[in-house]
GROMACS .gro file of N, CA and C in nm:
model
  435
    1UNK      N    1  11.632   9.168   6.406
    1UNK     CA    2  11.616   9.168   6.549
    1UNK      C    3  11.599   9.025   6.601
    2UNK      N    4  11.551   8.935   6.525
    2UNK     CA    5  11.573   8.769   6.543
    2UNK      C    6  11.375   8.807   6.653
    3UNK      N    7  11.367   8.633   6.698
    3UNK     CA    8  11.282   8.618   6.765
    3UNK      C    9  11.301   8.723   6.892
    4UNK      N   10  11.179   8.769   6.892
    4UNK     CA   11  11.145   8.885   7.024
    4UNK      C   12  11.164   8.793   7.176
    5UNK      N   13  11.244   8.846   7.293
    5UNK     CA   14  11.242   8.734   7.420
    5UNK      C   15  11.128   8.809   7.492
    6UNK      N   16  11.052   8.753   7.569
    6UNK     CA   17  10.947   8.810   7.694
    6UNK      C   18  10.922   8.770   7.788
    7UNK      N   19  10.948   8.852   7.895
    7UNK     CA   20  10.943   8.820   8.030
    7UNK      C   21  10.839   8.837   8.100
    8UNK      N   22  10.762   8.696   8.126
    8UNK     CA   23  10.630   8.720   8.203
    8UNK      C   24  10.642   8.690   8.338
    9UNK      N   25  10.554   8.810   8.420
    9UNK     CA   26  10.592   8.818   8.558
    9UNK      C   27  10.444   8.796   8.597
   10UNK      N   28  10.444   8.726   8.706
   10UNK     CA   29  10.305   8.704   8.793
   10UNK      C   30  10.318   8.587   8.906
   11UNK      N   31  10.273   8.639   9.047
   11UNK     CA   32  10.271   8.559   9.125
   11UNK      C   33  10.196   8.436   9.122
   12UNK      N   34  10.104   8.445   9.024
   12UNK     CA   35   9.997   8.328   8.995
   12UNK      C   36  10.033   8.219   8.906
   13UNK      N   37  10.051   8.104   8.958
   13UNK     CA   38  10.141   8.046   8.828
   13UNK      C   39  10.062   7.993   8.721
   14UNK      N   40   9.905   7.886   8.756
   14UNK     CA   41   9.850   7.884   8.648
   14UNK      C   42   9.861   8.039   8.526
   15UNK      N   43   9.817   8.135   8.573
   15UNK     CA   44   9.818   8.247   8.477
   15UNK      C   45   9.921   8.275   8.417
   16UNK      N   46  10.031   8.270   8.484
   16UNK     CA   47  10.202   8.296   8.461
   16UNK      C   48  10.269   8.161   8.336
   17UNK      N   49  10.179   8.054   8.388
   17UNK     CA   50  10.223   7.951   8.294
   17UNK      C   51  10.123   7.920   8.144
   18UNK      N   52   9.999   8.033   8.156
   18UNK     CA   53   9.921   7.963   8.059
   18UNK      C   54   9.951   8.119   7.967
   19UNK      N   55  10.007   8.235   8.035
   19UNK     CA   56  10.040   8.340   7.869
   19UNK      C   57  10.217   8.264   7.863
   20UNK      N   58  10.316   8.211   7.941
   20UNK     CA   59  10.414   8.195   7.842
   20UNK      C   60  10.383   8.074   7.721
   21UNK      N   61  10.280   7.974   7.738
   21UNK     CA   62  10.211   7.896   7.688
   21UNK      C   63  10.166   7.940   7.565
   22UNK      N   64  10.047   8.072   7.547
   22UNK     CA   65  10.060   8.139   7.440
   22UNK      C   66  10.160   8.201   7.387
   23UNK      N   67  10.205   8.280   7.437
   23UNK     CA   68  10.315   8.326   7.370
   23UNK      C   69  10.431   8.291   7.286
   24UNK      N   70  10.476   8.139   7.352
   24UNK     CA   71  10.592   8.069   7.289
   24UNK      C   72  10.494   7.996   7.174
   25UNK      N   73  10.343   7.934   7.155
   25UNK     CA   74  10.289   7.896   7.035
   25UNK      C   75  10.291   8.032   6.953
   26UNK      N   76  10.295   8.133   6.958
   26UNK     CA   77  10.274   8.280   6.916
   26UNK      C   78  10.391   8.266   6.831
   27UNK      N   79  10.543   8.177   6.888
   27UNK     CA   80  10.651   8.191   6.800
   27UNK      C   81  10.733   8.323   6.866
   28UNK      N   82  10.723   8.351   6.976
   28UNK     CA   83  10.846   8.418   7.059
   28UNK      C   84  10.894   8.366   7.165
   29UNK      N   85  10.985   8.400   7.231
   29UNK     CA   86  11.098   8.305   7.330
   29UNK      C   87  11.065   8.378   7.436
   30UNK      N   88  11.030   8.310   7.502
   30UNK     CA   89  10.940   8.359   7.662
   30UNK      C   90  10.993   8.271   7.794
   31UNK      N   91  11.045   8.363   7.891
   31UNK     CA   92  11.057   8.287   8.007
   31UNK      C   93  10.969   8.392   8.093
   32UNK      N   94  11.007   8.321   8.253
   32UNK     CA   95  10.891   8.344   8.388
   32UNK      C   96  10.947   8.394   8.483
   33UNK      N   97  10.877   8.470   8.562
   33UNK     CA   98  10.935   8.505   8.712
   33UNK      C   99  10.824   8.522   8.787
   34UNK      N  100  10.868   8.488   8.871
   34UNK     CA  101  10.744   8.507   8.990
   34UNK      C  102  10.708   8.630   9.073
   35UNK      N  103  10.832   8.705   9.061
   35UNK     CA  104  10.801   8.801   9.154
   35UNK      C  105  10.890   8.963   9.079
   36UNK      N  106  10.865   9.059   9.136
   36UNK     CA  107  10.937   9.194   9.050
   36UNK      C  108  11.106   9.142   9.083
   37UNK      N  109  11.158   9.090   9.184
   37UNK     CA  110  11.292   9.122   9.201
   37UNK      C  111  11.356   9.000   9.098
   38UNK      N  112  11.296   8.907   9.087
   38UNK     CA  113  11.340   8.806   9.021
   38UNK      C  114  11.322   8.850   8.889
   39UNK      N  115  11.243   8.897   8.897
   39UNK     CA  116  11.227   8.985   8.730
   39UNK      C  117  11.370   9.063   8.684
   40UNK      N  118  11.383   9.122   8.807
   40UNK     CA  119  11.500   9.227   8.757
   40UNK      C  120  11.637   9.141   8.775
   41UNK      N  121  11.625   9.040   8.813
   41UNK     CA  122  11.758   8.923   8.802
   41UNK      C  123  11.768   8.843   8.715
   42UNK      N  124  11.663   8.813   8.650
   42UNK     CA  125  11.679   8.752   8.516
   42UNK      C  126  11.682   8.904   8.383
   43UNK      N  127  11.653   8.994   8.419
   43UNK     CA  128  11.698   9.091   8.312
   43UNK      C  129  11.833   9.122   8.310
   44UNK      N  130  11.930   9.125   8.439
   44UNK     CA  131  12.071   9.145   8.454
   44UNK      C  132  12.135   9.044   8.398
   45UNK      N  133  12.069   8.946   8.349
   45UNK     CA  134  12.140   8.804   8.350
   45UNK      C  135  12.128   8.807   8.147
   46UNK      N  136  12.040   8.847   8.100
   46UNK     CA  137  12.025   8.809   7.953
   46UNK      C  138  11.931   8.905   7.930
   47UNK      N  139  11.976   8.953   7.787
   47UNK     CA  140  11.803   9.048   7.744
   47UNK      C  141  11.734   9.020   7.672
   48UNK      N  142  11.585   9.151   7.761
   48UNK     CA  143  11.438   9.119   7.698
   48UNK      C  144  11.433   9.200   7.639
   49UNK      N  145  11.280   9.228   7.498
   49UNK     CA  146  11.256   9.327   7.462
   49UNK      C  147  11.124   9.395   7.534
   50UNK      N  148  11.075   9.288   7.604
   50UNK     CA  149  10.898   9.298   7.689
   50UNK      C  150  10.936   9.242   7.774
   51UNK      N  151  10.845   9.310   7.881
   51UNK     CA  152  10.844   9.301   7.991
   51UNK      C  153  10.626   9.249   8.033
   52UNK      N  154  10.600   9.205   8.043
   52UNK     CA  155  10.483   9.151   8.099
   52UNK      C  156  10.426   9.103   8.174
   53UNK      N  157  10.390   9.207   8.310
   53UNK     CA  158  10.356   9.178   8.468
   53UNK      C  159  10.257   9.248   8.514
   54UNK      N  160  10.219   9.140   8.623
   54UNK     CA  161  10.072   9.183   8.672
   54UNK      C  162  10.124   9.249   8.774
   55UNK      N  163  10.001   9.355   8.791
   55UNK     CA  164   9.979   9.451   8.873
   55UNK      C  165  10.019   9.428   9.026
   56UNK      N  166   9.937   9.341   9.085
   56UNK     CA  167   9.898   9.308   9.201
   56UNK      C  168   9.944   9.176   9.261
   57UNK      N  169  10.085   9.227   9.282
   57UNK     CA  170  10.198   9.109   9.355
   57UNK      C  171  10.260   9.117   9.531
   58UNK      N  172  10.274   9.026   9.533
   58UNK     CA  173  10.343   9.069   9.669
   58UNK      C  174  10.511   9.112   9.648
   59UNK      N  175  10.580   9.139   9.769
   59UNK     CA  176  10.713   9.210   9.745
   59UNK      C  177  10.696   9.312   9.675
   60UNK      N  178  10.722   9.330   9.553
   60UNK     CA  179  10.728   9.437   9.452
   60UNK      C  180  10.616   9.436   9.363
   61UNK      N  181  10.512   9.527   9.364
   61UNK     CA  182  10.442   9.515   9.227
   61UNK      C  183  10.441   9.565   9.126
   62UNK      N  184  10.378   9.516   9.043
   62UNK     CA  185  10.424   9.618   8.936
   62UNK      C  186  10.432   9.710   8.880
   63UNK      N  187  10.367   9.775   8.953
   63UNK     CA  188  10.402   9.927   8.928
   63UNK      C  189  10.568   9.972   8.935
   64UNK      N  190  10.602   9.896   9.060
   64UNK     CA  191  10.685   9.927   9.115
   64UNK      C  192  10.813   9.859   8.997
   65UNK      N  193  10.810   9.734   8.958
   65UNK     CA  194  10.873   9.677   8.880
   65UNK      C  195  10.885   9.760   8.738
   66UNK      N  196  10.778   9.837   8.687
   66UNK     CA  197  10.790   9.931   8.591
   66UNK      C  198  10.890   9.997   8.604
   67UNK      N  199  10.895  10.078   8.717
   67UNK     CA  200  10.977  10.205   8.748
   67UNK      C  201  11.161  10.150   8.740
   68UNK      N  202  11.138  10.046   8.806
   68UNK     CA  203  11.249  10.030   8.775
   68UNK      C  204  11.353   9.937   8.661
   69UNK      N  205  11.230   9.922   8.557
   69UNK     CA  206  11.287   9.881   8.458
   69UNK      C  207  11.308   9.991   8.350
   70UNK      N  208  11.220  10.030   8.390
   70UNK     CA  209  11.236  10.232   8.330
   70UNK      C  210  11.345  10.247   8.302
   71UNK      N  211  11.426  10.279   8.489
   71UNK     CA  212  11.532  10.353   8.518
   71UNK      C  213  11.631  10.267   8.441
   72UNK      N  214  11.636  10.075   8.493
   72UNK     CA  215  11.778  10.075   8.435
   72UNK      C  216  11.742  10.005   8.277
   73UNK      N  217  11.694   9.948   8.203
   73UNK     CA  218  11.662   9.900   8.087
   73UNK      C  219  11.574   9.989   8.023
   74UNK      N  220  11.590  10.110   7.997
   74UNK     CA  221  11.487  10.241   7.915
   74UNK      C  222  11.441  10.183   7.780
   75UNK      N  223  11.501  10.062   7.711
   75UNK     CA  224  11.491  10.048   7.580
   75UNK      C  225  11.329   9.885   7.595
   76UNK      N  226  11.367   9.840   7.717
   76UNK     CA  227  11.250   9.715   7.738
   76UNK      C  228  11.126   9.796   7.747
   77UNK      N  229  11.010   9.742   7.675
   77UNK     CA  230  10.858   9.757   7.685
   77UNK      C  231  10.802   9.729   7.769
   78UNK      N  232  10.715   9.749   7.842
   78UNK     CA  233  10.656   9.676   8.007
   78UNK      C  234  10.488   9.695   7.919
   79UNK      N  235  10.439   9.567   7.959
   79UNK     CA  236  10.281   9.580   7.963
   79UNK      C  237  10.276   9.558   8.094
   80UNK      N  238  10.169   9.637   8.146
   80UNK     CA  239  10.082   9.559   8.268
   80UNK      C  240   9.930   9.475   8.273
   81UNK      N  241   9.921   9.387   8.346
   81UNK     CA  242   9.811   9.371   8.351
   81UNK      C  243   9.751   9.333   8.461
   82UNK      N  244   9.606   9.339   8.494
   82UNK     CA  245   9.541   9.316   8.601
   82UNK      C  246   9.425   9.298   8.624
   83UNK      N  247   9.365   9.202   8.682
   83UNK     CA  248   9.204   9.165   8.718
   83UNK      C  249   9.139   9.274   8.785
   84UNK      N  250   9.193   9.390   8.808
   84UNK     CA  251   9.142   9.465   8.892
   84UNK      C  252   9.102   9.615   8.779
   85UNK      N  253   9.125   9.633   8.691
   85UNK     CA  254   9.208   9.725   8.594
   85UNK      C  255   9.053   9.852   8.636
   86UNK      N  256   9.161   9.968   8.610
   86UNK     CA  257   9.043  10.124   8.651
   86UNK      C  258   9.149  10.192   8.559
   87UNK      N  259   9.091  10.279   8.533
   87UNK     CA  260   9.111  10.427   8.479
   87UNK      C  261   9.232  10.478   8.544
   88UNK      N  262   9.254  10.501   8.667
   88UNK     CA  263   9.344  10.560   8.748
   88UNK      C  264   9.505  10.504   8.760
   89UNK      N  265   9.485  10.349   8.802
   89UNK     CA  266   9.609  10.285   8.759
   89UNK      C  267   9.627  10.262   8.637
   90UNK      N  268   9.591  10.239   8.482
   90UNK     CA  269   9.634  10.285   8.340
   90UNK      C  270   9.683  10.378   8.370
   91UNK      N  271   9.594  10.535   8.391
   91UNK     CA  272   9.715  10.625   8.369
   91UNK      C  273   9.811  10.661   8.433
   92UNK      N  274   9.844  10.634   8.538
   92UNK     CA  275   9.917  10.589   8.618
   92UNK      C  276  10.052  10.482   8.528
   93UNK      N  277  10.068  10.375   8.518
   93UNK     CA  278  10.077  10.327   8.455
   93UNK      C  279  10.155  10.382   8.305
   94UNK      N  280  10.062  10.406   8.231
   94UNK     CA  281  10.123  10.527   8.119
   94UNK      C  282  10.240  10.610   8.132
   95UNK      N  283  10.223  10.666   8.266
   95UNK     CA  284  10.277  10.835   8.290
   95UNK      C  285  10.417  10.775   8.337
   96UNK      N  286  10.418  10.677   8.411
   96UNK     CA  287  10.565  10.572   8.435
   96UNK      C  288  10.657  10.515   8.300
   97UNK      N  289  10.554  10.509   8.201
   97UNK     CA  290  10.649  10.401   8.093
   97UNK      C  291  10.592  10.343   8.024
   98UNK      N  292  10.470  10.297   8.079
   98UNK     CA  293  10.435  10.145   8.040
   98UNK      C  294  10.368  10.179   7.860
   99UNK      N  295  10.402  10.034   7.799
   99UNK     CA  296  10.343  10.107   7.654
   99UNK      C  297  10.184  10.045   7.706
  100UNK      N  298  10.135   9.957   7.733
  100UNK     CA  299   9.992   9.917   7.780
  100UNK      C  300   9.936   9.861   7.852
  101UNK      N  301   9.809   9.836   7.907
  101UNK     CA  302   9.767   9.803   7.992
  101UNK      C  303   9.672   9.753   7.955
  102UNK      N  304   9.670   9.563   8.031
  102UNK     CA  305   9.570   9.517   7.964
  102UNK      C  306   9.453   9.454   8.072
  103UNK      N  307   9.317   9.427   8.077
  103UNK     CA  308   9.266   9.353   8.195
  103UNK      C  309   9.198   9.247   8.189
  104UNK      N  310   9.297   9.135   8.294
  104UNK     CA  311   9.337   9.008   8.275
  104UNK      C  312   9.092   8.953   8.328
  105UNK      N  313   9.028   8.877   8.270
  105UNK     CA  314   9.096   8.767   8.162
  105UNK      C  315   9.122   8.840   8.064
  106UNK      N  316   9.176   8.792   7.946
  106UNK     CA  317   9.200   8.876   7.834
  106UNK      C  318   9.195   8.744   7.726
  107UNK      N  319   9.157   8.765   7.563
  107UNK     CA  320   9.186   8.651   7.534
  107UNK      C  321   9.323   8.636   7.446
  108UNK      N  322   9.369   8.523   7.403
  108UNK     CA  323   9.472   8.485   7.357
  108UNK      C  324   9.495   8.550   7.218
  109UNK      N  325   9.387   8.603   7.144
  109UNK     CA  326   9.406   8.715   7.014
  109UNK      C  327   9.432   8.829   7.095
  110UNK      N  328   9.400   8.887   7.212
  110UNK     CA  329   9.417   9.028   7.268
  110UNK      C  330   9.558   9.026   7.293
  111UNK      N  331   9.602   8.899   7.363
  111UNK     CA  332   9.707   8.919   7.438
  111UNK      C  333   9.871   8.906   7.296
  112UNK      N  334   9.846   8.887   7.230
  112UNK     CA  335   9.951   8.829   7.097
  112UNK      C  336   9.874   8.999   7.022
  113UNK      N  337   9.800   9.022   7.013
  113UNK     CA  338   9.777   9.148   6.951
  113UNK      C  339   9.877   9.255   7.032
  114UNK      N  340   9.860   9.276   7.151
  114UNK     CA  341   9.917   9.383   7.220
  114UNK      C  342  10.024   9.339   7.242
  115UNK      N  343  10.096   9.265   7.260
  115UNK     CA  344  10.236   9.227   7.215
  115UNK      C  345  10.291   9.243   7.122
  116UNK      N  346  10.238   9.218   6.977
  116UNK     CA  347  10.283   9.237   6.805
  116UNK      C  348  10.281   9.396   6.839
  117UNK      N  349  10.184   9.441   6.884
  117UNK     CA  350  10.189   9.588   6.846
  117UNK      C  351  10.332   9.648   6.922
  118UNK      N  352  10.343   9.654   7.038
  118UNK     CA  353  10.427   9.678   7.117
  118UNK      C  354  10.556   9.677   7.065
  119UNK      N  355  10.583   9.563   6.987
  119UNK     CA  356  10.725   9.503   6.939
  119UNK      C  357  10.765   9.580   6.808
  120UNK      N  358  10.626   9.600   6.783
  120UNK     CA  359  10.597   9.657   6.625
  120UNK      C  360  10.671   9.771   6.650
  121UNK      N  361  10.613   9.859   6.750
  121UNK     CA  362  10.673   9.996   6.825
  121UNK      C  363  10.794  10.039   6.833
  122UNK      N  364  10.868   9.908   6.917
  122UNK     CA  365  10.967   9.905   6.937
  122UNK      C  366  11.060   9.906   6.841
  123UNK      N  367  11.066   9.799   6.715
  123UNK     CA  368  11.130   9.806   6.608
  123UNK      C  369  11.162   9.926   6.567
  124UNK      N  370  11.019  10.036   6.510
  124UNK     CA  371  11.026  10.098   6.448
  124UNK      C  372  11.066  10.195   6.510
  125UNK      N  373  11.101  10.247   6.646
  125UNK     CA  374  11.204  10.301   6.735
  125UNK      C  375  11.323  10.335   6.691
  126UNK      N  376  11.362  10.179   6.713
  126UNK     CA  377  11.538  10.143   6.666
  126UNK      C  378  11.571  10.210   6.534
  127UNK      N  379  11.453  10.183   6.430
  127UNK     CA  380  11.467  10.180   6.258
  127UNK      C  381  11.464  10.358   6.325
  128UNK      N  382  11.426  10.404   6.363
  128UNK     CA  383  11.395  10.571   6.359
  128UNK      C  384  11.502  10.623   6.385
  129UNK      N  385  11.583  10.568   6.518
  129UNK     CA  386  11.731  10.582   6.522
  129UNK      C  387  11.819  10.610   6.444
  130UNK      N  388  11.845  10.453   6.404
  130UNK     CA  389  11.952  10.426   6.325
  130UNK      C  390  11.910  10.503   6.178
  131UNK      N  391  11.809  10.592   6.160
  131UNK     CA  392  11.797  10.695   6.048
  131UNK      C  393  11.825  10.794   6.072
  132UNK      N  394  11.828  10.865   6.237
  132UNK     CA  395  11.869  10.988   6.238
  132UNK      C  396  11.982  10.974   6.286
  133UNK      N  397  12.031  10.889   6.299
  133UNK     CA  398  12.211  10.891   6.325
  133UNK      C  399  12.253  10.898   6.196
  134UNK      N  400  12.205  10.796   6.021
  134UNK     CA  401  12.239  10.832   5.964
  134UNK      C  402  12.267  10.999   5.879
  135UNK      N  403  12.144  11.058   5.924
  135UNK     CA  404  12.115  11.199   5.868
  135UNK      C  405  12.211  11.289   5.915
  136UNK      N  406  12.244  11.274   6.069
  136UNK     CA  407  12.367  11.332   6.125
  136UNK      C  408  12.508  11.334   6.042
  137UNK      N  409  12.501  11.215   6.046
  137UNK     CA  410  12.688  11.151   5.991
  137UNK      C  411  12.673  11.248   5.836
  138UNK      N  412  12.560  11.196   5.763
  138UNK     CA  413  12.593  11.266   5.624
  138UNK      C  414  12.542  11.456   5.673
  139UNK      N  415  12.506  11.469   5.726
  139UNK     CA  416  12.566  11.613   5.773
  139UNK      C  417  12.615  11.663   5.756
  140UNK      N  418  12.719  11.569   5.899
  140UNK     CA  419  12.833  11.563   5.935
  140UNK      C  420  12.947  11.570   5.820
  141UNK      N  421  12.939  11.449   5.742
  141UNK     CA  422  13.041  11.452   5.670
  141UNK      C  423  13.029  11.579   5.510
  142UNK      N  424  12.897  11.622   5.525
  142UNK     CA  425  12.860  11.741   5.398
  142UNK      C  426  12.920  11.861   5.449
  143UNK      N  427  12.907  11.884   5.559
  143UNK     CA  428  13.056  12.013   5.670
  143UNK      C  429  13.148  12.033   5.680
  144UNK      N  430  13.223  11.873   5.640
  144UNK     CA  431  13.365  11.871   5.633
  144UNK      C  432  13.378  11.887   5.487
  145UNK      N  433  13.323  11.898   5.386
  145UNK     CA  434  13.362  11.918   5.199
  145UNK      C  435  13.350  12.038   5.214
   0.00000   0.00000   0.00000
């Protein structure tokens, strides 16, 4: 799968600039957006496997940015996060897509933890796939003998 790319979204730029900061020492390829729509213009443009945006933006938030990375990229991970974080928006949150929800400050082992895991997820997705496609084909091809 090569280095994981991640797209961190937040109107705040110190914050926006100090997790791609971790993240790229973390040893993954991380760019920025400022806002949900720019988010979804740099995903049309090249792909992510994460998606990583705060809650509480102007224009689009992220909730809203979830939903529609949902709809058109079903295979990208979305964390959210937020200084504000409750019970209600997690599950909320959840019930949309999101694999987690984290609340910002957070520290730099939390934030590379819930990312590894996420990716971890994701991998083993794909690997789950590409096993039951194989199980099909030899099936498949045990039907035709």
């Amino acid at each position: 799968m090569g280095v994981a790319r991640i797209l961190v979204v937040d109107d705040e730029s110190g914050f926006r600039e100090l997790c791609v900061d971790l993240l790229s020492d973390a040893g993954f390829e991380v760019e920025a957006a400022t806002d949900g729509q720019m988010a979804l213009d740099r995903m049309a443009q090249a792909p992510f496997q994460l998606v990583l945006t705060d809650i509480n933006m102007p224009h689009m938030d992220g909730m809203t940015l979830l939903k529609h990375v949902k709809a058109r990229f079903p295979s990208v991970e979305v964390v959210l996060m937020t200084a504000f974080g409750g019970l209600q928006s997690a599950l909320e949150a959840l019930r949309f897509g999101a694999y987690d929800y984290i609340t910002k400050p957070f520290t730099r082992e939390a934030l590379v933890a819930t990312v590894g895991r996420c990716l971890e997820k994701q991998r083993l997705s794909v690997e789950l796939k590409r096993v039951q496609e194989q199980l099909i084909e030899k099936e498949r091809l045990v039907k035709e003998v």
